[in-house]
Amino acid sequence: MDAVRLILATRHALEQAWQVEDLITEAWQAQALAEAVGGHLALHGPPELRTAGFSVGETGGGRACGPAGLCGLPGVRPETVRASILTGVREPARALTELRDLLSELGAALVGLACSAEEEAVYWQCIDAMDAAEDSKDRVCALLGALGS
């Protein structure tokens, strides 16, 4: 599936995430998608995006599937990770712009959740996910800069 469609699907899922667990899961879905888009651009994108694409694809050493990430959440199987069905990035500028916006929206949602968290574990999950999202957003912005967007 094309990156823009996956990003829009992830944005929609984020908007529908009302439970703490759902929001945390969508945070890591977005992170996995950022890594997948960056990795795809590093391998198949225009030459000016390849080096910067590697930096997005390697954000935090694959944090989305690290112990605190998506693959470490109960009930999450690799085939349920949306990013695993990425087949291409037909419109790099649009995909990166949509991804930047998704990561910004995600950051705002996580701040709200962290501020209202009653459990310390939830608070730290939010902080970890916010750090990953912010790091990815910075790298996506660098890719947009390389495109001149």
Tab-separated table of N, CA, C and O in Angstrom, residues 1 5 11 20 32-33 36-37 47-50 54-55 60 66 69 84 101 108-109 116-118 133 138 146:
chain	number	residue	atom	x	y	z
A	1	MET	N	0.847	-1.169	0.000
A	1	MET	CA	0.000	0.000	0.000
A	1	MET	C	0.899	1.241	0.000
A	1	MET	O	1.949	1.251	0.621
A	5	ARG	N	-1.628	6.615	1.696
A	5	ARG	CA	-2.818	5.890	2.174
A	5	ARG	C	-2.595	5.340	3.578
A	5	ARG	O	-3.493	5.395	4.422
A	11	ARG	N	-3.663	8.188	10.670
A	11	ARG	CA	-4.256	9.416	11.223
A	11	ARG	C	-5.699	9.154	11.654
A	11	ARG	O	-6.120	9.567	12.730
A	20	VAL	N	-6.519	4.597	26.536
A	20	VAL	CA	-5.082	4.795	26.719
A	20	VAL	C	-4.291	3.792	25.882
A	20	VAL	O	-3.364	4.167	25.155
A	32	ALA	N	6.395	3.294	13.643
A	32	ALA	CA	6.791	2.226	12.720
A	32	ALA	C	6.625	2.685	11.275
A	32	ALA	O	7.458	2.379	10.416
A	33	LEU	N	5.576	3.441	11.015
A	33	LEU	CA	5.348	3.950	9.666
A	33	LEU	C	6.428	4.955	9.263
A	33	LEU	O	6.920	4.924	8.136
A	36	ALA	N	9.422	2.999	8.362
A	36	ALA	CA	9.252	2.287	7.095
A	36	ALA	C	9.355	3.244	5.905
A	36	ALA	O	9.997	2.923	4.898
A	37	VAL	N	8.732	4.412	6.008
A	37	VAL	CA	8.802	5.391	4.923
A	37	VAL	C	10.249	5.857	4.737
A	37	VAL	O	10.753	5.923	3.612
A	47	PRO	N	17.801	10.409	-5.255
A	47	PRO	CA	19.143	10.452	-4.657
A	47	PRO	C	19.283	11.457	-3.515
A	47	PRO	O	19.965	11.180	-2.529
A	48	GLU	N	18.627	12.615	-3.622
A	48	GLU	CA	18.765	13.638	-2.586
A	48	GLU	C	18.114	13.230	-1.266
A	48	GLU	O	18.333	13.868	-0.236
A	49	LEU	N	17.320	12.156	-1.259
A	49	LEU	CA	16.648	11.709	-0.034
A	49	LEU	C	17.271	10.465	0.580
A	49	LEU	O	16.912	10.093	1.695
A	50	ARG	N	18.176	9.842	-0.104
A	50	ARG	CA	18.655	8.539	0.363
A	50	ARG	C	19.395	8.598	1.691
A	50	ARG	O	19.104	7.833	2.598
A	54	PHE	N	17.813	7.198	5.395
A	54	PHE	CA	18.379	6.230	6.334
A	54	PHE	C	18.235	6.714	7.768
A	54	PHE	O	17.969	5.933	8.667
A	55	SER	N	18.391	8.019	7.991
A	55	SER	CA	18.296	8.524	9.367
A	55	SER	C	16.881	8.376	9.915
A	55	SER	O	16.696	8.106	11.092
A	60	GLY	N	16.109	5.922	16.317
A	60	GLY	CA	16.174	5.217	17.593
A	60	GLY	C	16.486	3.740	17.457
A	60	GLY	O	16.152	2.956	18.325
A	66	GLY	N	10.990	-1.933	19.369
A	66	GLY	CA	11.807	-2.242	20.531
A	66	GLY	C	10.939	-2.695	21.691
A	66	GLY	O	9.722	-2.733	21.594
A	69	GLY	N	8.248	-0.410	22.489
A	69	GLY	CA	7.475	0.014	21.339
A	69	GLY	C	6.315	-0.900	21.018
A	69	GLY	O	5.825	-1.657	21.851
A	84	SER	N	4.005	-2.657	7.876
A	84	SER	CA	4.488	-3.867	7.203
A	84	SER	C	3.890	-4.041	5.811
A	84	SER	O	4.406	-4.829	5.021
A	101	ASP	N	2.763	16.016	9.675
A	101	ASP	CA	1.524	16.450	10.327
A	101	ASP	C	0.989	15.385	11.283
A	101	ASP	O	0.527	15.705	12.381
A	108	ALA	N	0.781	16.057	20.196
A	108	ALA	CA	-0.228	16.782	20.980
A	108	ALA	C	-1.112	15.818	21.760
A	108	ALA	O	-1.418	16.055	22.942
A	109	ALA	N	-1.524	14.738	21.140
A	109	ALA	CA	-2.370	13.752	21.819
A	109	ALA	C	-1.621	13.104	22.984
A	109	ALA	O	-2.197	12.890	24.063
A	116	SER	N	-2.686	13.857	31.896
A	116	SER	CA	-3.830	13.329	32.637
A	116	SER	C	-3.597	11.918	33.177
A	116	SER	O	-4.489	11.350	33.798
A	117	ALA	N	-2.409	11.382	32.929
A	117	ALA	CA	-2.123	10.003	33.356
A	117	ALA	C	-2.147	9.881	34.874
A	117	ALA	O	-1.549	10.683	35.584
A	118	GLU	N	-2.874	8.883	35.327
A	118	GLU	CA	-2.940	8.621	36.765
A	118	GLU	C	-1.922	7.571	37.192
A	118	GLU	O	-1.597	7.479	38.361
A	133	ALA	N	8.405	10.185	18.587
A	133	ALA	CA	7.666	10.944	17.578
A	133	ALA	C	8.375	12.258	17.241
A	133	ALA	O	8.467	12.648	16.074
A	138	ASP	N	11.535	15.531	13.491
A	138	ASP	CA	12.720	16.316	13.130
A	138	ASP	C	13.394	15.754	11.886
A	138	ASP	O	13.809	16.501	10.988
A	146	ALA	N	15.449	18.647	2.325
A	146	ALA	CA	16.252	18.125	1.218
A	146	ALA	C	15.477	18.161	-0.090
A	146	ALA	O	16.065	18.301	-1.169
